[in-house]
Amino acid sequence: MNPATDINLLKAKTALSPTLVVLERHLHIASYVVLVGALSASLFLGVGYVILRSKLGLLISNKQKYVSLIANQSRKEVLLVLIKDRLSVLDKIIASQKNWVVAFDLIARVLGGQPLNSFSVNDEQQVSMSITVFSIEEAISLVDRIALEMHEKKLIRPTLESLRYGTDGSVDLSIVFIPTL
């Protein structure tokens, strides 16, 4: 290379003014500060994101756990409500129950030792019974005992539904009444 034929297109170094040098130094420092600040902010935001994301995952898992617990409890709640409803029905039934021991004592007094063929009670607490006695006198005695119990207000609305006299002298009676319990 021949120095005479070389052309230098680059500017020769010129000295910068001292204010520009100070300004350049401040710009370098400022760029480092901005870089460190940006890195710190991104690190802070990244750590915050990771923490919030883990808390969100924990909250979602807790939510699922509580939803399943509530779902399990709702089955128990349904069962408890059903039991409560059934208990209220049972309370009504028990409250409407009458003391049938008194009615059975009344029936025993009316029968006077005669055998009972059939016995039933309907929804209106009406007692229906079928009796076979072996003579007309026993049938009259049975009717007298029913009349006595009616006068003592132990039974109401006695009705002789059927009366059949057999060839052997037996009498079949079908009687309906309502005991006052």
mmCIF file of C-alpha atoms in Angstrom:
data_model
loop_
_atom_site.group_PDB
_atom_site.id
_atom_site.type_symbol
_atom_site.label_atom_id
_atom_site.label_comp_id
_atom_site.label_asym_id
_atom_site.label_seq_id
_atom_site.Cartn_x
_atom_site.Cartn_y
_atom_site.Cartn_z
ATOM 1 C CA MET A 1 0.000 0.000 0.000
ATOM 2 C CA ASN A 2 1.284 3.148 -1.013
ATOM 3 C CA PRO A 3 0.653 5.967 1.368
ATOM 4 C CA ALA A 4 0.360 8.485 -1.377
ATOM 5 C CA THR A 5 -2.409 6.657 -3.116
ATOM 6 C CA ASP A 6 -4.439 5.842 0.024
ATOM 7 C CA ILE A 7 -7.373 8.035 0.727
ATOM 8 C CA ASN A 8 -8.602 8.197 4.285
ATOM 9 C CA LEU A 9 -12.340 8.743 4.253
ATOM 10 C CA LEU A 10 -12.709 8.470 7.978
ATOM 11 C CA LYS A 11 -12.586 11.535 9.997
ATOM 12 C CA ALA A 12 -9.588 11.978 12.052
ATOM 13 C CA LYS A 13 -10.169 11.937 15.752
ATOM 14 C CA THR A 14 -11.240 15.205 17.012
ATOM 15 C CA ALA A 15 -11.327 16.141 20.583
ATOM 16 C CA LEU A 16 -14.765 16.370 22.151
ATOM 17 C CA SER A 17 -15.777 19.206 24.269
ATOM 18 C CA PRO A 18 -15.710 18.511 28.006
ATOM 19 C CA THR A 19 -19.492 19.000 28.351
ATOM 20 C CA LEU A 20 -20.130 16.373 25.716
ATOM 21 C CA VAL A 21 -17.780 13.975 27.489
ATOM 22 C CA VAL A 22 -19.635 14.523 30.780
ATOM 23 C CA LEU A 23 -22.946 14.181 28.996
ATOM 24 C CA GLU A 24 -21.798 10.951 27.347
ATOM 25 C CA ARG A 25 -20.652 9.570 30.702
ATOM 26 C CA HIS A 26 -24.020 10.481 32.283
ATOM 27 C CA LEU A 27 -25.852 8.797 29.408
ATOM 28 C CA HIS A 28 -23.797 5.613 29.930
ATOM 29 C CA ILE A 29 -24.573 5.663 33.663
ATOM 30 C CA ALA A 30 -28.248 6.388 32.973
ATOM 31 C CA SER A 31 -28.444 3.525 30.486
ATOM 32 C CA TYR A 32 -26.945 1.164 33.100
ATOM 33 C CA VAL A 33 -29.403 2.426 35.719
ATOM 34 C CA VAL A 34 -32.339 1.960 33.319
ATOM 35 C CA LEU A 35 -31.068 -1.517 32.419
ATOM 36 C CA VAL A 36 -30.695 -2.513 36.088
ATOM 37 C CA GLY A 37 -34.117 -0.993 36.856
ATOM 38 C CA ALA A 38 -35.751 -2.863 33.974
ATOM 39 C CA LEU A 39 -34.103 -6.124 35.051
ATOM 40 C CA SER A 40 -35.143 -5.528 38.687
ATOM 41 C CA ALA A 41 -38.722 -4.687 37.687
ATOM 42 C CA SER A 42 -38.998 -7.737 35.430
ATOM 43 C CA LEU A 43 -37.518 -9.932 38.175
ATOM 44 C CA PHE A 44 -39.955 -8.444 40.708
ATOM 45 C CA LEU A 45 -42.914 -8.921 38.345
ATOM 46 C CA GLY A 46 -41.799 -12.466 37.486
ATOM 47 C CA VAL A 47 -41.515 -13.459 41.148
ATOM 48 C CA GLY A 48 -44.880 -11.803 41.866
ATOM 49 C CA TYR A 49 -46.471 -13.666 38.951
ATOM 50 C CA VAL A 50 -45.090 -16.994 40.161
ATOM 51 C CA ILE A 51 -46.336 -16.342 43.715
ATOM 52 C CA LEU A 52 -49.788 -15.220 42.540
ATOM 53 C CA ARG A 53 -50.045 -18.147 40.144
ATOM 54 C CA SER A 54 -49.226 -20.639 42.915
ATOM 55 C CA LYS A 55 -51.796 -18.976 45.213
ATOM 56 C CA LEU A 56 -54.368 -19.129 42.410
ATOM 57 C CA GLY A 57 -53.670 -22.844 41.965
ATOM 58 C CA LEU A 58 -54.041 -23.359 45.713
ATOM 59 C CA LEU A 59 -57.324 -21.432 45.736
ATOM 60 C CA ILE A 60 -58.654 -23.449 42.794
ATOM 61 C CA SER A 61 -57.759 -26.743 44.504
ATOM 62 C CA ASN A 62 -59.374 -25.518 47.754
ATOM 63 C CA LYS A 63 -62.475 -24.506 45.800
ATOM 64 C CA GLN A 64 -62.717 -27.961 44.229
ATOM 65 C CA LYS A 65 -62.242 -29.592 47.619
ATOM 66 C CA TYR A 66 -64.980 -27.455 49.202
ATOM 67 C CA VAL A 67 -67.333 -27.985 46.270
ATOM 68 C CA SER A 68 -66.945 -31.755 46.654
ATOM 69 C CA LEU A 69 -67.461 -31.479 50.424
ATOM 70 C CA ILE A 70 -70.610 -29.423 49.868
ATOM 71 C CA ALA A 71 -71.831 -31.924 47.281
ATOM 72 C CA ASN A 72 -71.313 -34.731 49.809
ATOM 73 C CA GLN A 73 -73.090 -32.709 52.482
ATOM 74 C CA SER A 74 -76.011 -31.950 50.163
ATOM 75 C CA ARG A 75 -76.779 -35.685 50.008
ATOM 76 C CA LYS A 76 -76.789 -35.764 53.797
ATOM 77 C CA GLU A 77 -78.975 -32.668 53.825
ATOM 78 C CA VAL A 78 -81.482 -34.331 51.505
ATOM 79 C CA LEU A 79 -81.550 -37.382 53.763
ATOM 80 C CA LEU A 80 -82.010 -35.208 56.851
ATOM 81 C CA VAL A 81 -84.857 -33.300 55.196
ATOM 82 C CA LEU A 82 -86.520 -36.589 54.236
ATOM 83 C CA ILE A 83 -86.111 -37.891 57.776
ATOM 84 C CA LYS A 84 -87.515 -34.646 59.158
ATOM 85 C CA ASP A 85 -90.540 -34.894 56.844
ATOM 86 C CA ARG A 86 -91.111 -38.509 57.813
ATOM 87 C CA LEU A 87 -90.807 -37.640 61.494
ATOM 88 C CA SER A 88 -93.427 -34.914 61.111
ATOM 89 C CA VAL A 89 -95.742 -37.447 59.434
ATOM 90 C CA LEU A 90 -95.049 -39.903 62.261
ATOM 91 C CA ASP A 91 -95.777 -37.181 64.820
ATOM 92 C CA LYS A 92 -99.151 -36.569 63.160
ATOM 93 C CA ILE A 93 -99.881 -40.294 63.141
ATOM 94 C CA ILE A 94 -98.882 -40.674 66.781
ATOM 95 C CA ALA A 95 -100.947 -37.623 67.727
ATOM 96 C CA SER A 96 -103.990 -39.080 65.963
ATOM 97 C CA GLN A 97 -103.549 -42.516 67.557
ATOM 98 C CA LYS A 98 -106.153 -43.414 70.078
ATOM 99 C CA ASN A 99 -105.849 -45.685 73.040
ATOM 100 C CA TRP A 100 -107.125 -48.935 71.589
ATOM 101 C CA VAL A 101 -106.626 -50.748 74.896
ATOM 102 C CA VAL A 102 -109.778 -49.004 76.104
ATOM 103 C CA ALA A 103 -111.583 -50.087 72.920
ATOM 104 C CA PHE A 104 -110.456 -53.693 73.353
ATOM 105 C CA ASP A 105 -111.689 -53.669 76.962
ATOM 106 C CA LEU A 106 -115.014 -52.300 75.696
ATOM 107 C CA ILE A 107 -115.259 -55.054 73.066
ATOM 108 C CA ALA A 108 -114.462 -57.690 75.709
ATOM 109 C CA ARG A 109 -117.247 -56.315 77.952
ATOM 110 C CA VAL A 110 -119.700 -56.285 75.028
ATOM 111 C CA LEU A 111 -118.822 -59.854 74.035
ATOM 112 C CA GLY A 112 -119.301 -61.141 77.566
ATOM 113 C CA GLY A 113 -117.117 -64.182 76.904
ATOM 114 C CA GLN A 114 -118.617 -65.007 73.503
ATOM 115 C CA PRO A 115 -116.147 -65.909 70.722
ATOM 116 C CA LEU A 116 -115.440 -63.236 68.125
ATOM 117 C CA ASN A 117 -115.559 -64.404 64.489
ATOM 118 C CA SER A 118 -114.079 -61.309 62.850
ATOM 119 C CA PHE A 119 -112.999 -57.840 63.814
ATOM 120 C CA SER A 120 -111.923 -54.796 61.782
ATOM 121 C CA VAL A 121 -111.425 -51.054 62.165
ATOM 122 C CA ASN A 122 -111.763 -48.638 59.246
ATOM 123 C CA ASP A 123 -110.263 -45.177 58.690
ATOM 124 C CA GLU A 124 -113.091 -43.455 60.579
ATOM 125 C CA GLN A 125 -112.243 -45.566 63.679
ATOM 126 C CA GLN A 126 -115.452 -47.542 63.132
ATOM 127 C CA VAL A 127 -115.302 -51.050 64.635
ATOM 128 C CA SER A 128 -116.997 -53.850 62.732
ATOM 129 C CA MET A 129 -117.304 -57.262 64.363
ATOM 130 C CA SER A 130 -119.021 -60.537 63.643
ATOM 131 C CA ILE A 131 -120.183 -62.763 66.511
ATOM 132 C CA THR A 132 -121.885 -66.140 66.696
ATOM 133 C CA VAL A 133 -123.952 -66.894 69.797
ATOM 134 C CA PHE A 134 -125.744 -70.168 70.434
ATOM 135 C CA SER A 135 -129.165 -68.929 71.506
ATOM 136 C CA ILE A 136 -131.582 -66.036 71.111
ATOM 137 C CA GLU A 137 -131.138 -65.216 74.809
ATOM 138 C CA GLU A 138 -127.375 -64.764 74.355
ATOM 139 C CA ALA A 139 -128.060 -62.486 71.349
ATOM 140 C CA ILE A 140 -130.479 -60.383 73.433
ATOM 141 C CA SER A 141 -127.928 -60.213 76.253
ATOM 142 C CA LEU A 142 -125.280 -59.047 73.768
ATOM 143 C CA VAL A 143 -127.590 -56.318 72.430
ATOM 144 C CA ASP A 144 -128.380 -55.254 76.026
ATOM 145 C CA ARG A 145 -124.653 -54.933 76.818
ATOM 146 C CA ILE A 146 -124.180 -52.783 73.687
ATOM 147 C CA ALA A 147 -127.123 -50.581 74.728
ATOM 148 C CA LEU A 148 -125.672 -50.219 78.233
ATOM 149 C CA GLU A 149 -122.263 -49.160 76.853
ATOM 150 C CA MET A 150 -124.023 -46.692 74.552
ATOM 151 C CA HIS A 151 -125.947 -45.145 77.460
ATOM 152 C CA GLU A 152 -122.660 -44.836 79.376
ATOM 153 C CA LYS A 153 -121.237 -42.997 76.315
ATOM 154 C CA LYS A 154 -118.539 -45.634 75.792
ATOM 155 C CA LEU A 155 -119.590 -46.150 72.176
ATOM 156 C CA ILE A 156 -121.651 -44.254 69.638
ATOM 157 C CA ARG A 157 -123.816 -45.136 66.642
ATOM 158 C CA PRO A 158 -124.162 -48.878 67.212
ATOM 159 C CA THR A 159 -125.680 -50.543 64.172
ATOM 160 C CA LEU A 160 -126.839 -54.111 63.738
ATOM 161 C CA GLU A 161 -125.873 -54.702 60.123
ATOM 162 C CA SER A 162 -126.992 -58.300 59.843
ATOM 163 C CA LEU A 163 -128.712 -60.950 61.892
ATOM 164 C CA ARG A 164 -128.992 -64.582 60.813
ATOM 165 C CA TYR A 165 -130.753 -67.298 62.722
ATOM 166 C CA GLY A 166 -129.353 -70.748 62.054
ATOM 167 C CA THR A 167 -131.258 -74.066 61.971
ATOM 168 C CA ASP A 168 -129.216 -75.254 64.946
ATOM 169 C CA GLY A 169 -130.430 -72.282 67.039
ATOM 170 C CA SER A 170 -127.246 -70.242 66.628
ATOM 171 C CA VAL A 171 -127.435 -66.534 65.863
ATOM 172 C CA ASP A 172 -124.849 -64.737 63.691
ATOM 173 C CA LEU A 173 -124.637 -60.990 64.377
ATOM 174 C CA SER A 174 -122.718 -58.353 62.479
ATOM 175 C CA ILE A 175 -122.392 -55.155 64.544
ATOM 176 C CA VAL A 176 -120.768 -51.797 63.767
ATOM 177 C CA PHE A 177 -120.029 -49.018 66.287
ATOM 178 C CA ILE A 178 -117.544 -46.269 67.068
ATOM 179 C CA PRO A 179 -115.807 -46.486 70.447
ATOM 180 C CA THR A 180 -115.316 -43.212 72.286
ATOM 181 C CA LEU A 181 -111.627 -43.344 73.022
#
